C-alpha cells in the first residue's frame, strides 16, 4: 500500500463530515524528553484541539491528572493554570491506556476500577524507589549512595494509575555500554515481576500487567523485553498498568462515545469501558460488527509514534510491538470492515532526547517489516513540529467550512 502526503491527508480530513481523530501524545505533538516534567507543548496545538472538538480524542499511556500529567503541560503552555478549565482547553480522551477518561474541562473519571486497585497503585512509587535503591549498587558500583537515591527517585514516575520506572537517566551514565544497559533492563523486569507477584499475594491476581516500552511484541501472556544492542538502546521503561488498559480497547470506548455524542445512543452501551471489552483483536472487531451499524461508524484517523518490528532470534519471523501498534492496526482493520478510508499516521519521534528508530531509514528498520500487516498511510519524518503545524491547518480549514 502506497503512502500519501500531508496535503492529501489534509484535503481528505477537511472534506470528511463524520471524523474521529484518535491521537497519541508524547512523541506525536510533544517531543520526547528524558525528564517528562520538562515536556513542552505548543499552545497553538491546544487551541487547534479545541477547534476540533467533537472530532478529536487523545489515547495515551500517560495520564491526564497529577503534577506529571499532560494537564500540567497544557496549563504551562497557555501560561494560566485556570484558563483550561474555564474555556474547556484540556485534551479530551483516554489516558493510562484507557482507564482514565477526561472531558475538555478536565473532569476525570476512572470507569471500571476498584478502590482496592487504586490503593495498591498508590503505594507502588515508594516501593519502586526502595527496590531500585537496593538493586542499583550492584550494577553501578561507582555511584555513591546519595547519588543512587537521587537516581532512583528520578527514575520513578509516580503517576496515579500507571506508576512507571524509566531507565533513560541510568542509561546516560554509560551511554555506550550495551552490557550495562542489558543488565539494567533485566534488573527492571525482575523488580516489576516482584511487584506483580505482590499484587497476587494481596488478592489482586487479575488486576495488573506490565507494559514494556518499546517491546518486541507479546508471547501470548506477557510483553517481551527489547534488549539493548549497538545503536539501539531497546526497552527504556516499564509501566505497571491495570489489565484491560490497552489502547485497542480504548479505541472502541472512544468510538462508542463519539457515536453517542453525534447520534444520540451508545451502540456498545453507555457504560462500556476497556475492562469489559473483549481481550483479542478479533473479539474487538466482532463486537463492532455486531453492534455498530455502517452508517454510524465515523471515518477514523489514528496517529502514533511507537511501533516496532524486529527479526525473531531464530530467524523464522518477526517480533512486532510498540504501544501504538495495537490501536493503529485495529483502526486500519475497522476501515476494511466498514469500507472506510481510515488513515494511519506515523510521526518520527527520534528527534527528541529518547532514542527511537528513525523514519529517515526508508526501510523502516526496527519499525516495520516486509510482511507487516500494519500499513502506514502517512509518514511524518520531520517529527512533532511538522505534525502540529498540519494539525493547526486542519483545525482552521474544518472550522472555516
Coordinates of C-alpha atoms in Angstrom, one line a residue:
X1 CA 0.0 0.0 0.0
X2 CA 1.4 3.4 -1.0
X3 CA 1.8 6.4 1.2
X4 CA 0.0 9.7 0.7
X5 CA 1.4 13.1 1.6
X6 CA 0.2 15.5 4.3
X7 CA -1.5 17.8 1.7
X8 CA -3.6 14.9 0.5
X9 CA -4.4 13.9 4.1
X10 CA -5.4 17.4 4.9
X11 CA -7.8 17.5 1.9
X12 CA -9.4 14.2 2.9
X13 CA -9.8 15.2 6.6
X14 CA -11.2 18.6 5.8
X15 CA -13.9 17.1 3.5
X16 CA -15.0 14.3 5.9
X17 CA -18.3 15.1 7.6
X18 CA -18.1 12.5 10.4
X19 CA -14.5 12.3 11.5
X20 CA -12.8 11.0 14.7
X21 CA -9.1 11.6 15.1
X22 CA -7.5 9.3 17.8
X23 CA -4.0 10.5 18.7
X24 CA -1.2 9.6 21.0
X25 CA 0.6 12.5 22.7
X26 CA 4.3 12.0 23.7
X27 CA 6.3 11.8 20.5
X28 CA 3.4 12.9 18.3
X29 CA 2.6 16.5 19.4
X30 CA 5.1 16.6 22.4
X31 CA 8.8 16.0 21.7
X32 CA 10.2 13.1 23.8
X33 CA 12.4 14.1 26.7
X34 CA 14.3 12.1 29.3
X35 CA 12.5 14.0 32.1
X36 CA 8.7 14.1 31.5
X37 CA 8.4 17.1 33.8
X38 CA 10.2 19.2 31.2
X39 CA 7.7 18.4 28.4
X40 CA 6.7 21.3 26.2
X41 CA 3.5 21.7 24.1
X42 CA 2.8 24.4 21.5
X43 CA -0.1 26.5 22.8
X44 CA -1.4 26.8 19.2
X45 CA -1.9 23.0 19.3
X46 CA -4.1 23.3 22.4
X47 CA -6.3 25.9 20.6
X48 CA -6.4 23.8 17.5
X49 CA -7.6 20.8 19.5
X50 CA -10.4 22.9 20.9
X51 CA -11.5 23.9 17.4
X52 CA -11.6 20.2 16.5
X53 CA -13.9 19.4 19.5
X54 CA -16.2 16.6 18.7
X55 CA -13.8 15.2 16.1
X56 CA -10.7 14.6 18.2
X57 CA -9.7 12.5 21.2
X58 CA -6.4 11.5 22.8
X59 CA -5.4 8.0 23.6
X60 CA -2.2 7.8 25.7
X61 CA -0.5 5.5 28.1
X62 CA 0.5 8.6 30.1
X63 CA -2.0 10.3 32.4
X64 CA -4.2 13.4 32.4
X65 CA -4.0 14.5 36.1
X66 CA -1.3 14.9 38.7
X67 CA 1.8 17.0 38.6
X68 CA 3.3 14.6 36.0
X69 CA 0.1 14.6 33.8
X70 CA -0.4 16.2 30.5
X71 CA -2.9 18.7 32.0
X72 CA 0.0 20.4 33.7
X73 CA 1.7 20.6 30.3
X74 CA -1.4 22.2 28.8
X75 CA -1.5 24.7 31.7
X76 CA 2.2 25.7 31.3
X77 CA 1.7 26.0 27.5
X78 CA -1.1 28.5 28.0
X79 CA 0.6 30.3 30.8
X80 CA -2.5 30.2 33.0
X81 CA -3.5 27.3 35.3
X82 CA -7.1 28.4 35.4
X83 CA -7.7 29.1 31.7
X84 CA -8.1 25.4 30.5
X85 CA -10.9 24.6 33.0
X86 CA -12.7 27.9 32.3
X87 CA -12.6 27.5 28.5
X88 CA -12.5 23.8 28.1
X89 CA -9.0 23.6 26.7
X90 CA -7.8 20.3 28.3
X91 CA -7.2 17.5 25.8
X92 CA -10.2 15.2 25.9
X93 CA -10.0 11.4 25.7
X94 CA -8.4 8.4 27.4
X95 CA -5.2 8.2 29.4
X96 CA -3.4 5.5 31.4
X97 CA -4.0 3.2 28.4
X98 CA -7.8 3.6 28.5
X99 CA -8.9 3.7 32.2
X100 CA -8.7 7.4 32.8
X101 CA -11.4 9.4 30.9
X102 CA -11.4 13.1 30.7
X103 CA -13.5 15.8 29.0
X104 CA -12.2 19.1 27.8
X105 CA -12.9 20.8 31.2
X106 CA -10.5 18.4 33.0
X107 CA -13.3 16.4 34.6
X108 CA -11.7 12.9 35.2
X109 CA -13.3 9.5 35.8
X110 CA -12.0 6.0 36.2
X111 CA -14.5 3.6 34.7
X112 CA -14.2 0.0 35.8
X113 CA -11.6 0.5 38.6
X114 CA -12.0 -0.7 42.2
X115 CA -10.9 1.1 45.3
X116 CA -8.6 -1.8 46.2
X117 CA -6.7 -1.4 42.9
X118 CA -6.4 2.3 43.4
X119 CA -5.0 1.8 46.9
X120 CA -2.4 -0.8 45.7
X121 CA -1.2 1.5 42.9
X122 CA -0.9 4.4 45.4
X123 CA 1.7 2.6 47.4
X124 CA 3.8 1.5 44.4
X125 CA 6.0 4.5 43.7
X126 CA 7.7 4.4 47.1
X127 CA 8.1 0.7 46.8
X128 CA 9.7 1.1 43.4
X129 CA 12.2 3.6 44.7
X130 CA 13.1 1.4 47.6
X131 CA 13.7 -1.6 45.4
X132 CA 15.8 0.4 42.9
X133 CA 17.9 1.7 45.8
X134 CA 18.5 -1.9 46.8
X135 CA 19.4 -3.2 43.3
X136 CA 21.3 -0.4 41.7
X137 CA 24.5 -0.5 43.8
X138 CA 25.4 -4.0 42.4
X139 CA 25.1 -2.7 38.8
X140 CA 26.6 0.8 39.3
X141 CA 29.3 0.3 42.0
X142 CA 31.0 3.6 41.0
X143 CA 27.9 5.6 42.1
X144 CA 27.7 6.9 45.7
X145 CA 24.7 6.0 48.0
X146 CA 23.4 9.6 47.8
X147 CA 23.6 9.5 44.0
X148 CA 21.8 6.2 44.0
X149 CA 19.0 7.7 46.0
X150 CA 18.7 10.6 43.6
X151 CA 18.8 8.4 40.5
X152 CA 16.2 6.0 41.9
X153 CA 13.8 8.9 42.7
X154 CA 14.4 10.4 39.3
X155 CA 13.7 7.1 37.6
X156 CA 10.2 6.5 39.2
X157 CA 7.2 8.2 37.7
X158 CA 4.7 8.4 40.5
X159 CA 1.6 8.5 38.4
X160 CA -1.8 7.6 39.9
X161 CA -2.8 4.7 37.6
X162 CA 0.3 3.6 35.8
X163 CA 3.4 4.1 38.0
X164 CA 6.5 3.6 35.8
X165 CA 10.2 3.1 36.1
X166 CA 12.3 4.9 33.4
X167 CA 15.9 3.8 32.5
X168 CA 16.9 6.8 30.4
X169 CA 18.7 8.6 33.2
X170 CA 20.5 5.4 34.2
X171 CA 21.5 4.7 30.6
X172 CA 23.0 8.1 30.3
X173 CA 25.6 7.2 32.9
X174 CA 27.2 4.7 30.5
X175 CA 25.8 5.8 27.1
X176 CA 27.8 3.3 25.0
X177 CA 27.9 0.3 27.4
X178 CA 25.4 -2.2 25.9
X179 CA 26.2 -4.7 28.6
X180 CA 25.2 -2.3 31.4
X181 CA 22.1 -1.4 29.6
X182 CA 21.0 -5.0 29.2
X183 CA 21.8 -5.6 32.9
X184 CA 19.6 -2.7 33.9
X185 CA 16.8 -3.9 31.7
X186 CA 16.9 -7.4 33.3
X187 CA 17.0 -5.9 36.7
X188 CA 14.0 -3.7 36.0
X189 CA 12.0 -6.7 34.6
X190 CA 12.7 -8.7 37.7
X191 CA 11.8 -5.8 40.0
X192 CA 8.5 -5.3 38.3
X193 CA 7.7 -9.0 38.3
X194 CA 8.2 -9.0 42.0
X195 CA 5.6 -6.2 42.3
X196 CA 3.2 -8.2 40.1
X197 CA 3.6 -11.1 42.5
X198 CA 2.9 -8.9 45.4
X199 CA -0.4 -7.9 43.8
X200 CA -1.3 -11.5 43.5
X201 CA -0.5 -12.0 47.2
X202 CA -2.6 -9.0 48.0
X203 CA -5.7 -10.7 46.5
X204 CA -5.5 -8.9 43.1
X205 CA -4.4 -11.7 40.8
X206 CA -6.2 -10.4 37.7
X207 CA -5.8 -6.6 38.1
X208 CA -2.5 -5.6 36.6
X209 CA 0.0 -6.2 33.8
X210 CA 3.4 -4.8 32.8
X211 CA 3.6 -2.6 29.7
X212 CA 7.2 -2.7 28.3
X213 CA 8.2 0.2 26.1
X214 CA 9.5 -0.3 23.5
X215 CA 8.8 -4.0 23.3
X216 CA 9.2 -6.9 20.9
X217 CA 5.5 -8.0 20.9
X218 CA 3.7 -10.4 23.2
X219 CA 4.4 -14.0 23.8
X220 CA 0.7 -14.6 24.4
X221 CA 0.7 -13.7 28.0
X222 CA 3.5 -11.1 28.5
X223 CA 5.1 -8.3 26.5
X224 CA 8.7 -9.1 25.5
X225 CA 11.6 -7.0 26.7
X226 CA 13.6 -5.4 23.8
X227 CA 17.3 -5.9 24.8
X228 CA 19.8 -3.1 24.2
X229 CA 22.0 -3.6 21.1
X230 CA 24.7 -1.5 19.4
X231 CA 22.9 1.6 18.0
X232 CA 19.5 0.6 19.7
X233 CA 19.0 1.2 23.4
X234 CA 15.9 -1.1 23.4
X235 CA 13.5 -1.0 26.3
X236 CA 13.6 2.3 28.2
X237 CA 10.7 1.9 30.7
X238 CA 8.1 -0.5 32.2
X239 CA 4.7 0.7 33.3
X240 CA 2.6 -1.1 36.0
X241 CA -0.8 -0.9 34.4
X242 CA -4.4 -2.1 35.1
X243 CA -5.4 -5.0 33.0
X244 CA -7.7 -4.0 30.2
X245 CA -5.9 -0.7 29.9
X246 CA -4.8 -1.3 26.3
X247 CA -5.2 1.2 23.6
X248 CA -7.1 -1.0 21.2
X249 CA -9.9 -1.4 23.7
X250 CA -9.7 2.3 24.4
X251 CA -10.2 3.0 20.7
X252 CA -13.6 1.2 20.9
X253 CA -14.5 3.3 24.0
X254 CA -13.8 6.5 22.1
X255 CA -15.8 5.3 19.0
X256 CA -18.7 4.4 21.2
X257 CA -18.7 7.8 22.9
X258 CA -18.3 9.6 19.6
X259 CA -21.4 7.9 18.2
X260 CA -23.3 8.6 21.4
X261 CA -22.4 12.3 21.1
X262 CA -23.3 12.6 17.4
X263 CA -26.2 10.0 17.0
X264 CA -27.8 10.1 20.5
X265 CA -27.2 6.5 21.5
X266 CA -24.1 4.4 22.5
X267 CA -24.2 1.3 20.4
X268 CA -21.9 -0.6 22.8
X269 CA -23.8 0.6 25.8
X270 CA -23.5 3.8 27.8
X271 CA -21.3 2.1 30.5
X272 CA -18.9 0.3 28.1
X273 CA -15.3 0.6 29.2
X274 CA -11.9 -1.0 28.4
X275 CA -12.2 -3.5 31.3
X276 CA -15.4 -5.0 29.9
X277 CA -14.1 -5.1 26.3
X278 CA -13.0 -8.3 24.5
X279 CA -9.4 -9.2 25.1
X280 CA -8.5 -10.1 21.5
X281 CA -8.1 -8.1 18.3
X282 CA -10.7 -10.4 16.6
X283 CA -13.1 -10.1 19.5
X284 CA -13.0 -6.3 19.3
X285 CA -13.7 -6.4 15.6
X286 CA -16.5 -8.8 16.0
X287 CA -18.1 -6.6 18.8
X288 CA -18.1 -3.6 16.4
X289 CA -19.6 -5.7 13.5
X290 CA -22.3 -6.9 15.8
X291 CA -23.4 -3.6 17.4
X292 CA -22.2 -0.7 15.3
X293 CA -24.2 -0.1 12.0
X294 CA -22.2 1.0 9.0
X295 CA -24.0 4.4 8.8
X296 CA -22.9 5.2 12.4
X297 CA -19.2 4.4 12.1
X298 CA -17.1 7.6 11.6
X299 CA -14.0 7.8 9.4
X300 CA -11.0 7.3 11.7
X301 CA -7.6 8.8 11.6
X302 CA -5.1 7.3 14.0
X303 CA -1.8 9.0 14.9
X304 CA 1.1 7.4 16.8
X305 CA 4.9 7.2 17.0
X306 CA 5.7 3.9 18.9
X307 CA 5.6 0.9 16.5
X308 CA 8.3 -1.7 16.4
X309 CA 9.3 -4.8 14.4
X310 CA 12.4 -6.9 14.9
X311 CA 13.6 -10.2 13.5
X312 CA 12.9 -13.1 15.9
X313 CA 16.1 -14.6 17.3
X314 CA 15.6 -17.9 15.4
X315 CA 15.2 -16.0 12.1
X316 CA 11.7 -17.5 11.4
X317 CA 9.6 -14.4 11.7
X318 CA 9.1 -11.0 13.3
X319 CA 8.5 -9.8 16.8
X320 CA 6.2 -6.9 16.4
X321 CA 5.2 -4.5 19.2
X322 CA 5.1 -0.9 20.2
X323 CA 2.4 0.8 22.3
X324 CA 0.6 2.3 19.3
X325 CA 0.6 -0.8 17.1
X326 CA -2.5 -2.4 18.6
X327 CA -4.9 0.5 18.2
X328 CA -3.5 1.6 14.8
X329 CA -3.9 -2.0 13.5
X330 CA -7.5 -2.2 14.8
X331 CA -8.3 1.2 13.3
X332 CA -6.9 0.0 9.9
X333 CA -8.9 -3.2 10.1
X334 CA -12.1 -1.3 11.0
X335 CA -11.6 0.7 7.8
X336 CA -11.5 -2.5 5.8
X337 CA -14.6 -3.9 7.7
X338 CA -16.7 -0.8 7.2
X339 CA -15.4 0.3 3.8
X340 CA -13.9 3.5 5.2
X341 CA -10.7 5.1 4.1
X342 CA -9.3 5.2 7.6
X343 CA -5.8 6.7 7.8
X344 CA -2.8 5.6 9.9
X345 CA -0.3 8.3 10.5
X346 CA 3.2 7.6 12.0
X347 CA 5.2 10.5 13.4
X348 CA 9.0 10.3 13.8
X349 CA 9.9 10.8 17.5
X350 CA 13.6 10.1 17.1
X351 CA 14.5 13.8 17.2
X352 CA 13.8 14.0 20.9
X353 CA 16.0 13.1 23.9
X354 CA 14.9 9.5 23.9
X355 CA 16.2 7.0 21.3
X356 CA 13.7 5.8 18.7
X357 CA 14.2 4.3 15.3
X358 CA 14.0 7.0 12.6
X359 CA 11.7 7.3 9.6
X360 CA 14.7 8.6 7.7
X361 CA 15.5 5.0 7.1
X362 CA 13.2 4.3 4.2
X363 CA 13.2 0.5 5.0
X364 CA 11.7 1.5 8.4
X365 CA 14.1 -0.9 10.1
X366 CA 13.1 -1.5 13.7
X367 CA 9.7 -0.1 13.0
X368 CA 8.1 -2.3 10.3
X369 CA 9.0 -5.3 8.1
X370 CA 8.1 -6.6 4.6
X371 CA 5.4 -8.8 6.0
X372 CA 3.9 -6.4 8.4
X373 CA 0.0 -6.3 8.4
X374 CA 0.1 -2.7 9.6
X375 CA 0.5 -0.2 6.8
X376 CA 1.2 3.5 7.3
X377 CA -0.7 5.8 5.0
X378 CA 1.2 8.9 6.1
X379 CA 4.8 9.2 7.4
X380 CA 5.9 12.4 9.2
X381 CA 9.7 12.1 9.2
X382 CA 10.3 15.6 10.4
X383 CA 8.6 14.9 13.7
X384 CA 6.1 16.6 16.1
X385 CA 6.6 20.2 14.9
X386 CA 5.5 19.3 11.4
X387 CA 2.6 17.3 12.7
X388 CA 1.5 20.2 15.0
X389 CA 1.6 22.6 12.0
X390 CA -0.5 20.2 10.0
X391 CA -3.0 19.8 12.9
X392 CA -3.4 23.5 13.1
X393 CA -4.1 23.8 9.4
X394 CA -6.7 21.1 9.7
X395 CA -8.5 22.9 12.6
X396 CA -8.5 26.1 10.7
X397 CA -9.8 24.6 7.5
X398 CA -12.5 22.5 9.2
X399 CA -13.8 25.4 11.3
X400 CA -14.0 27.6 8.2
X401 CA -16.2 25.1 6.3

